[in-house]
Tab-separated table of C-alpha atoms in Angstrom:
chain	number	residue	atom	x	y	z
A	1	MET	CA	-57.797	101.246	17.174
A	2	ALA	CA	-59.686	98.606	19.286
A	3	SER	CA	-57.764	96.035	21.000
A	4	ILE	CA	-59.195	92.793	21.840
A	5	ARG	CA	-57.100	91.864	24.835
A	6	ARG	CA	-58.003	88.171	26.415
A	7	THR	CA	-58.389	88.218	29.471
A	8	LEU	CA	-55.807	85.619	31.671
A	9	SER	CA	-56.790	82.025	32.662
A	10	PRO	CA	-58.021	81.788	36.194
A	11	SER	CA	-55.529	80.439	38.466
A	12	ASN	CA	-54.298	77.068	38.507
A	13	GLU	CA	-54.980	76.707	42.195
A	14	ARG	CA	-58.210	76.355	43.711
A	15	HIS	CA	-59.319	76.813	47.313
A	16	TYR	CA	-61.890	74.635	48.786
A	17	GLN	CA	-63.890	75.076	51.356
A	18	ASN	CA	-62.347	72.468	53.668
A	19	GLY	CA	-58.979	74.855	53.077
A	20	ASN	CA	-56.674	72.329	51.298
A	21	GLN	CA	-55.204	73.691	48.453
A	22	TYR	CA	-54.248	71.266	45.733
A	23	SER	CA	-52.209	71.917	42.614
A	24	VAL	CA	-53.766	70.425	39.138
A	25	GLN	CA	-50.786	69.341	36.893
A	26	SER	CA	-51.236	68.961	33.045
A	27	PRO	CA	-50.385	65.578	31.182
A	28	SER	CA	-47.124	67.145	30.152
A	29	HIS	CA	-45.967	68.124	33.676
A	30	LYS	CA	-46.788	64.531	34.978
A	31	LEU	CA	-44.435	63.399	31.883
A	32	VAL	CA	-41.866	65.026	33.023
A	33	LEU	CA	-41.959	64.559	36.838
A	34	ASN	CA	-42.298	60.487	35.648
A	35	GLY	CA	-39.183	60.900	33.585
A	36	LYS	CA	-37.092	62.429	36.153
A	37	SER	CA	-37.887	59.686	38.936
A	38	SER	CA	-37.199	57.269	36.239
A	39	SER	CA	-33.771	58.510	35.461
A	40	LEU	CA	-32.571	58.693	39.114
A	41	LEU	CA	-34.086	55.020	39.727
A	42	TYR	CA	-31.896	53.943	36.733
A	43	SER	CA	-28.820	55.813	38.003
A	44	ARG	CA	-29.378	54.087	41.438
A	45	LYS	CA	-29.434	50.508	39.791
A	46	ASN	CA	-26.713	51.355	38.186
A	47	TYR	CA	-24.461	52.511	40.744
A	48	ILE	CA	-25.510	49.310	42.864
A	49	SER	CA	-24.399	47.040	39.811
A	50	ARG	CA	-21.104	48.558	39.381
A	51	LYS	CA	-20.508	48.148	43.066
A	52	LYS	CA	-21.190	44.590	43.175
A	53	LEU	CA	-19.122	43.901	40.110
A	54	PHE	CA	-15.961	45.946	41.696
A	55	TYR	CA	-16.186	44.032	44.648
A	56	ARG	CA	-16.149	40.702	42.813
A	57	CYS	CA	-13.445	41.440	40.858
A	58	LEU	CA	-11.273	42.524	44.062
A	59	VAL	CA	-12.109	39.264	45.323
A	60	PHE	CA	-11.224	37.125	42.349
A	61	PHE	CA	-7.988	39.125	42.043
A	62	VAL	CA	-6.924	38.526	45.448
A	63	LEU	CA	-7.862	34.856	44.984
A	64	GLY	CA	-5.535	34.814	42.196
A	65	PHE	CA	-2.736	36.643	44.170
A	66	VAL	CA	-2.762	34.354	46.924
A	67	LEU	CA	-2.803	31.191	44.594
A	68	GLY	CA	-0.146	32.601	42.292
A	69	MET	CA	2.461	32.568	45.671
A	70	ALA	CA	1.290	29.535	46.861
A	71	PRO	CA	4.005	26.942	46.559
A	72	PHE	CA	2.931	24.339	44.281
A	73	GLY	CA	6.083	24.362	42.486
A	74	GLY	CA	8.806	26.395	40.830
A	75	PHE	CA	9.329	27.066	36.709
A	76	ASP	CA	11.579	24.471	36.421
A	77	ASP	CA	9.005	21.599	37.244
A	78	ALA	CA	6.436	23.828	34.993
A	79	ARG	CA	8.789	23.496	32.497
A	80	SER	CA	9.733	19.832	32.635
A	81	SER	CA	6.082	18.700	32.944
A	82	ASP	CA	4.804	16.350	30.077
A	83	PHE	CA	1.707	17.910	28.468
A	84	SER	CA	1.809	15.751	25.756
A	85	PHE	CA	-1.300	13.320	25.024
A	86	GLU	CA	-1.269	9.474	23.026
A	87	ILE	CA	-3.745	8.415	21.327
A	88	LYS	CA	-4.123	4.450	22.014
A	89	PRO	CA	-5.220	2.254	19.117
A	90	PRO	CA	-8.108	0.124	19.660
A	91	VAL	CA	-7.523	-3.058	21.567
A	92	VAL	CA	-7.109	-5.878	18.893
A	93	ASN	CA	-8.038	-9.665	20.282
A	94	VAL	CA	-4.604	-10.864	18.744
A	95	LYS	CA	-5.716	-14.663	19.513
A	96	GLU	CA	-9.359	-14.104	17.611
A	97	GLU	CA	-7.620	-12.316	14.713
A	98	MET	CA	-4.809	-15.040	13.968
A	99	LYS	CA	-6.880	-18.040	15.161
A	100	ASP	CA	-6.853	-19.065	11.360
A	101	VAL	CA	-3.408	-18.470	10.381
A	102	VAL	CA	-1.032	-21.610	10.074
A	103	ILE	CA	2.647	-21.275	10.205
A	104	PRO	CA	3.919	-24.796	9.809
A	105	ARG	CA	7.470	-24.308	8.947
A	106	PRO	CA	10.091	-21.584	8.297
A	107	ASP	CA	10.312	-22.606	4.403
A	108	ASN	CA	6.544	-21.928	4.031
A	109	VAL	CA	3.809	-20.050	5.461
A	110	VAL	CA	0.144	-20.623	4.566
A	111	VAL	CA	-2.333	-18.027	5.409
A	112	ASN	CA	-6.326	-18.545	6.092
A	113	SER	CA	-8.174	-19.281	2.915
A	114	VAL	CA	-10.181	-16.632	1.482
A	115	LYS	CA	-13.208	-16.328	-0.741
A	116	SER	CA	-12.751	-14.655	-4.517
A	117	PRO	CA	-15.372	-11.978	-4.678
A	118	GLY	CA	-16.172	-13.282	-8.418
A	119	SER	CA	-16.765	-16.729	-7.836
A	120	GLY	CA	-17.121	-17.354	-4.110
A	121	GLU	CA	-14.696	-20.117	-4.131
A	122	GLU	CA	-11.896	-20.799	-1.511
A	123	VAL	CA	-8.375	-19.594	-2.409
A	124	GLN	CA	-5.677	-21.066	-0.324
A	125	GLY	CA	-2.647	-18.629	-0.238
A	126	LYS	CA	0.946	-19.661	-0.101
A	127	PHE	CA	4.153	-17.344	0.176
A	128	ASP	CA	7.301	-18.891	-0.333
A	129	TYR	CA	9.902	-17.247	2.380
A	130	VAL	CA	13.019	-19.622	2.068
A	131	SER	CA	16.064	-17.878	3.159
A	132	ARG	CA	18.615	-18.389	0.059
A	133	LYS	CA	22.253	-17.497	0.201
A	134	LEU	CA	23.423	-14.869	-2.694
A	135	LEU	CA	25.137	-16.237	-5.783
A	136	ILE	CA	27.734	-13.865	-7.166
A	137	VAL	CA	28.367	-14.724	-10.618
A	138	VAL	CA	31.970	-13.641	-12.063
A	139	THR	CA	32.125	-13.513	-15.464
A	140	PRO	CA	35.298	-11.848	-17.742
A	141	THR	CA	34.579	-11.046	-21.182
A	142	TYR	CA	36.494	-9.189	-23.894
A	143	ASN	CA	35.623	-7.958	-27.836
A	144	ARG	CA	35.238	-10.824	-30.191
A	145	ALA	CA	32.859	-11.977	-32.747
A	146	LEU	CA	30.622	-14.227	-30.700
A	147	GLN	CA	30.540	-12.209	-27.639
A	148	ALA	CA	26.894	-10.862	-27.521
A	149	TYR	CA	25.874	-14.626	-28.633
A	150	TYR	CA	27.853	-16.128	-25.332
A	151	LEU	CA	26.548	-13.293	-23.056
A	152	HIS	CA	23.037	-13.983	-23.992
A	153	ARG	CA	23.049	-17.245	-23.932
A	154	LEU	CA	24.486	-17.001	-20.108
A	155	SER	CA	22.005	-14.486	-19.391
A	156	GLU	CA	19.259	-16.621	-20.503
A	157	VAL	CA	20.347	-19.121	-17.928
A	158	LEU	CA	20.780	-16.905	-15.216
A	159	LYS	CA	17.518	-15.239	-15.543
A	160	LEU	CA	16.010	-18.676	-14.220
A	161	VAL	CA	17.907	-19.194	-11.371
A	162	LYS	CA	15.976	-18.366	-7.809
A	163	SER	CA	16.779	-14.855	-6.494
A	164	PRO	CA	18.986	-13.570	-5.000
A	165	LEU	CA	21.861	-13.535	-7.917
A	166	LEU	CA	24.190	-10.916	-8.670
A	167	TRP	CA	26.320	-11.086	-11.714
A	168	VAL	CA	29.227	-9.380	-11.851
A	169	VAL	CA	30.779	-8.649	-15.446
A	170	VAL	CA	34.130	-7.730	-16.100
A	171	GLU	CA	35.490	-5.892	-19.173
A	172	MET	CA	39.086	-4.514	-19.977
A	173	ASN	CA	39.892	-0.996	-20.339
A	174	VAL	CA	36.442	0.419	-20.652
A	175	ALA	CA	33.223	-0.708	-20.373
A	176	SER	CA	31.221	-0.769	-24.020
A	177	ALA	CA	27.888	0.542	-24.567
A	178	GLU	CA	26.970	-2.490	-26.262
A	179	THR	CA	27.873	-5.005	-23.268
A	180	ALA	CA	25.990	-2.261	-21.071
A	181	ASP	CA	23.039	-2.670	-23.394
A	182	ILE	CA	23.070	-6.293	-23.258
A	183	LEU	CA	23.358	-6.568	-19.309
A	184	ARG	CA	20.341	-4.031	-19.092
A	185	LYS	CA	18.029	-5.843	-20.967
A	186	THR	CA	18.841	-9.648	-19.354
A	187	GLY	CA	16.495	-8.586	-16.317
A	188	VAL	CA	19.490	-9.887	-14.186
A	189	MET	CA	20.757	-7.773	-11.220
A	190	TYR	CA	24.462	-6.930	-12.302
A	191	ARG	CA	27.551	-4.912	-12.005
A	192	HIS	CA	29.449	-3.725	-14.609
A	193	LEU	CA	32.997	-3.621	-13.852
A	194	VAL	CA	36.539	-2.265	-15.517
A	195	CYS	CA	39.829	-3.731	-15.293
A	196	SER	CA	42.284	-1.224	-16.339
A	197	LYS	CA	45.474	-2.972	-16.689
A	198	ASN	CA	48.033	-2.221	-19.701
A	199	MET	CA	47.615	-5.061	-22.342
A	200	THR	CA	50.983	-5.258	-23.101
A	201	ASP	CA	52.018	-6.611	-19.291
A	202	ILE	CA	49.146	-9.240	-19.036
A	203	LYS	CA	49.980	-12.638	-19.498
A	204	ASP	CA	46.633	-14.179	-18.841
A	205	ARG	CA	43.679	-11.559	-19.004
A	206	GLY	CA	40.865	-13.120	-17.331
A	207	VAL	CA	42.931	-13.332	-13.847
A	208	HIS	CA	43.387	-9.589	-13.753
A	209	GLN	CA	39.648	-9.596	-14.883
A	210	ARG	CA	38.964	-12.011	-11.849
A	211	ASN	CA	40.842	-10.000	-9.446
A	212	VAL	CA	39.046	-7.170	-10.231
A	213	ALA	CA	35.768	-8.645	-9.265
A	214	LEU	CA	37.533	-10.276	-6.089
A	215	GLU	CA	38.740	-6.559	-5.119
A	216	HIS	CA	35.142	-5.559	-5.588
A	217	ILE	CA	33.433	-8.498	-3.553
A	218	GLU	CA	36.124	-7.909	-0.690
A	219	HIS	CA	35.560	-4.041	-0.415
A	220	HIS	CA	31.865	-4.032	-0.175
A	221	ARG	CA	31.714	-7.166	2.063
A	222	LEU	CA	29.669	-9.070	0.050
A	223	ASN	CA	28.033	-11.969	1.282
A	224	GLY	CA	27.275	-15.292	-0.690
A	225	ILE	CA	28.383	-17.828	-2.943
A	226	VAL	CA	31.275	-17.036	-5.731
A	227	TYR	CA	31.227	-18.758	-8.641
A	228	PHE	CA	33.902	-18.153	-11.855
A	229	ALA	CA	31.493	-18.353	-15.020
A	230	ASP	CA	33.236	-18.360	-18.540
A	231	ASP	CA	30.755	-16.630	-20.848
A	232	ASP	CA	31.607	-19.276	-23.248
A	233	ASN	CA	30.881	-22.066	-21.210
A	234	ILE	CA	27.385	-24.045	-20.930
A	235	TYR	CA	25.775	-24.516	-17.645
A	236	SER	CA	22.814	-26.306	-16.270
A	237	LEU	CA	19.955	-24.658	-14.094
A	238	GLU	CA	20.569	-27.511	-11.320
A	239	LEU	CA	24.686	-26.400	-11.128
A	240	PHE	CA	23.348	-22.925	-9.218
A	241	GLU	CA	20.729	-24.206	-7.663
A	242	SER	CA	23.323	-27.060	-5.965
A	243	ILE	CA	25.913	-24.578	-5.318
A	244	ARG	CA	23.650	-22.644	-2.569
A	245	SER	CA	24.498	-25.032	-0.174
A	246	ILE	CA	27.987	-24.752	0.113
A	247	ASN	CA	29.348	-24.084	3.298
A	248	ARG	CA	32.815	-22.930	2.480
A	249	PHE	CA	34.259	-24.538	-0.320
A	250	GLY	CA	32.543	-26.917	-3.023
A	251	THR	CA	33.727	-28.828	-6.199
A	252	TRP	CA	32.437	-30.734	-8.931
A	253	PRO	CA	33.397	-32.799	-12.253
A	254	VAL	CA	33.534	-30.834	-15.492
A	255	ALA	CA	33.491	-32.364	-18.979
A	256	MET	CA	35.635	-30.526	-21.508
A	257	LEU	CA	35.885	-31.492	-24.933
A	258	ALA	CA	39.521	-31.735	-25.832
A	259	GLN	CA	41.407	-29.521	-28.260
A	260	SER	CA	41.031	-32.466	-31.050
A	261	LYS	CA	37.500	-32.096	-30.665
A	262	SER	CA	37.668	-36.037	-30.886
A	263	LYS	CA	37.138	-36.864	-27.407
A	264	ALA	CA	35.708	-35.818	-23.954
A	265	ILE	CA	37.790	-35.435	-20.971
A	266	LEU	CA	36.587	-35.288	-17.333
A	267	GLU	CA	38.130	-33.113	-14.897
A	268	GLY	CA	37.733	-32.667	-11.385
A	269	PRO	CA	36.915	-34.321	-8.158
A	270	VAL	CA	36.442	-38.267	-7.264
A	271	CYS	CA	33.848	-38.302	-4.547
A	272	ASN	CA	32.267	-40.527	-1.823
A	273	GLY	CA	29.309	-39.034	-0.841
A	274	SER	CA	29.909	-35.160	0.134
A	275	GLN	CA	33.940	-36.095	0.321
A	276	VAL	CA	36.272	-35.193	-2.214
A	277	ILE	CA	38.551	-38.181	-2.192
A	278	GLY	CA	40.605	-37.780	-5.418
A	279	TRP	CA	40.692	-36.273	-9.079
A	280	HIS	CA	39.942	-36.723	-12.205
A	281	THR	CA	42.600	-35.711	-14.725
A	282	ASN	CA	44.117	-36.928	-18.564
A	283	GLU	CA	46.610	-34.774	-19.034
A	284	LYS	CA	50.298	-35.196	-17.864
A	285	SER	CA	51.400	-31.768	-18.159
A	286	LYS	CA	48.898	-31.098	-15.566
A	287	GLN	CA	49.821	-34.328	-12.773
A	288	LEU	CA	51.967	-31.764	-10.624
A	289	ARG	CA	48.820	-29.608	-9.738
A	290	ARG	CA	47.746	-30.382	-6.273
A	291	PHE	CA	44.116	-29.742	-7.249
A	292	HIS	CA	42.757	-31.046	-10.675
A	293	VAL	CA	40.064	-28.337	-11.076
A	294	ASP	CA	38.819	-26.089	-14.071
A	295	MET	CA	38.095	-22.415	-13.420
A	296	SER	CA	34.320	-23.274	-14.069
A	297	GLY	CA	34.368	-26.519	-11.307
A	298	PHE	CA	34.282	-24.845	-8.003
A	299	ALA	CA	32.696	-22.274	-5.875
A	300	PHE	CA	33.607	-20.523	-2.346
A	301	ASN	CA	32.030	-18.703	0.412
A	302	SER	CA	32.592	-15.268	-0.028
A	303	THR	CA	33.586	-14.418	3.330
A	304	ILE	CA	36.797	-15.924	3.142
A	305	LEU	CA	37.805	-12.852	1.258
A	306	TRP	CA	36.963	-10.233	3.636
A	307	ASP	CA	36.622	-12.525	7.383
A	308	PRO	CA	39.752	-14.308	7.633
A	309	LYS	CA	38.728	-14.715	11.303
A	310	LYS	CA	35.635	-16.520	11.343
A	311	TRP	CA	37.706	-19.316	8.591
A	312	HIS	CA	41.023	-19.269	10.797
A	313	ARG	CA	43.136	-18.308	8.178
A	314	PRO	CA	46.883	-18.177	9.313
A	315	THR	CA	47.185	-14.516	7.312
A	316	SER	CA	45.155	-11.821	6.299
A	317	ASP	CA	46.454	-11.312	2.994
A	318	PRO	CA	44.210	-10.787	0.061
A	319	ILE	CA	42.978	-13.962	-1.880
A	320	ARG	CA	43.975	-13.275	-5.393
A	321	GLN	CA	44.867	-15.426	-8.610
A	322	LEU	CA	48.540	-15.388	-10.229
A	323	ASP	CA	49.834	-14.228	-13.083
A	324	ASN	CA	52.904	-14.992	-12.820
A	325	VAL	CA	52.380	-19.097	-12.696
A	326	LYS	CA	52.200	-21.532	-15.539
A	327	GLU	CA	49.473	-22.131	-17.708
A	328	GLY	CA	46.936	-24.246	-16.035
A	329	PHE	CA	48.217	-23.616	-12.243
A	330	GLN	CA	46.101	-20.635	-11.842
A	331	GLU	CA	43.229	-22.725	-10.335
A	332	THR	CA	45.183	-24.948	-8.080
A	333	THR	CA	47.320	-21.947	-6.430
A	334	PHE	CA	44.029	-20.237	-5.986
A	335	ILE	CA	42.537	-22.819	-4.290
A	336	GLU	CA	45.199	-23.372	-2.015
A	337	GLN	CA	44.667	-20.334	-0.484
A	338	ILE	CA	41.091	-21.142	0.178
A	339	VAL	CA	41.550	-24.619	1.764
A	340	GLU	CA	44.350	-26.947	3.038
A	341	ASP	CA	43.206	-30.162	1.769
A	342	GLU	CA	40.466	-32.161	0.678
A	343	SER	CA	38.720	-32.491	3.988
A	344	GLN	CA	37.699	-28.789	3.861
A	345	MET	CA	36.069	-29.592	0.564
A	346	GLU	CA	32.633	-30.213	-0.426
A	347	ALA	CA	31.253	-32.431	-3.238
A	348	VAL	CA	28.481	-31.255	-5.846
A	349	PRO	CA	25.994	-32.970	-6.097
A	350	PRO	CA	26.651	-35.595	-3.445
A	351	GLY	CA	28.806	-38.415	-5.260
A	352	CYS	CA	29.517	-36.210	-8.255
A	353	SER	CA	27.392	-38.435	-9.813
A	354	ARG	CA	25.973	-35.994	-12.463
A	355	VAL	CA	28.091	-33.359	-14.900
A	356	LEU	CA	26.420	-30.079	-14.281
A	357	ASN	CA	28.434	-27.524	-16.955
A	358	TRP	CA	30.419	-28.177	-20.216
A	359	HIS	CA	33.528	-26.569	-21.790
A	360	LEU	CA	33.295	-27.388	-25.322
A	361	HIS	CA	35.891	-24.957	-26.917
A	362	LEU	CA	33.473	-24.004	-29.814
A	363	GLU	CA	35.023	-20.737	-30.505
A	364	ALA	CA	35.582	-20.721	-34.266
A	365	ARG	CA	39.060	-19.601	-34.138
A	366	GLY	CA	38.854	-18.674	-38.395
A	367	VAL	CA	36.653	-16.059	-37.580
A	368	VAL	CA	37.301	-12.489	-37.877
A	369	TYR	CA	36.165	-9.037	-38.004
A	370	PRO	CA	34.951	-8.178	-41.496
A	371	GLY	CA	36.795	-5.461	-43.340
A	372	GLY	CA	36.220	-2.026	-42.339
A	373	TRP	CA	34.502	-3.146	-38.927
A	374	LEU	CA	34.289	-0.999	-36.079
A	375	LEU	CA	35.068	-2.423	-32.564
A	376	GLN	CA	32.766	-0.636	-30.754
A	377	LYS	CA	30.046	-2.114	-32.756
A	378	ASN	CA	31.402	-5.641	-32.614
A	379	LEU	CA	28.565	-7.111	-30.782
A	380	ASP	CA	26.298	-6.438	-33.726
A	381	ALA	CA	28.026	-8.928	-35.752
A	382	VAL	CA	26.202	-11.152	-37.916
A	383	ILE	CA	28.477	-14.048	-39.321
A	384	SER	CA	28.000	-16.127	-42.412
A	385	THR	CA	27.976	-19.708	-42.481
A	386	THR	CA	28.676	-19.834	-45.992
């Protein structure tokens, strides 16, 4: 069998005449050599960069260790250090901002004029900041046919009085839902109290109801002018504005319609300017009284009840109305606990020249509840005039 044998290629080494021997490398062989050299170069550079990184870390470690051991302060100093920061508001020129604001007197404040966005007209603003005393109006009330009418009439007057005003309404034994409903609808600041007394032991219901209000004022230390306003009297708006000026105790004359309704009786002080110099009285049975004043004819400072040192009272006993005295003497025995004589009284208004409230005795004594009438519904009574 014939075989074909390929002859070997000549040797890669060629001999030249000058005796030098060169090796001719193939392209693939050159690529291998270039790859080895590049890998060696890369590993050398990587070694140098790692060495530099090591030395840098070593330097920073030594520097941090030295700084950490340096005596810049203890742990307590660092703990006590305040690392808070404050955001300060922008600086405002107060003089420049307030140059148009005028404050002439304490009783009013006038601000700079502003232009309304619609019309462009200047509007001058004025705000009333008058400091007024609190009026504490005490009203005892009880169930009867005209109770709702009297409370509504008095509330309409009190709504017109400038604030602050507190209406203290006192009922017997229980606070009726009808009275509470009337008070809620008046729009007047009020407190609804109850006098829990046994009716069989009571001689004068109004005395104990007023004493409940006095205890409330003393307990809560209400600071103002106390006025006893029965719900069946008639009051002028000027009266409530006048008694705000009272310092300790003020009094004024009250016009009363006699029981026979045939004549009017004036009861109260005779005044010379702001001084009380005498008394009006037409009833012989009451001439023995020290002070001839109706229950709705005086008002006093509430601090007398709970601050005896301020008024140099000789005793700190509570000031209350008495139920064990003769009828008609409740007023004078109560006033004697507040003042010593007329020199400590103030005339309202000065000169006592006007009658500011009336006691007309208009209660219809013949009016009774209709047959089958429920007491808890008494305030909705409709009385026939026929």
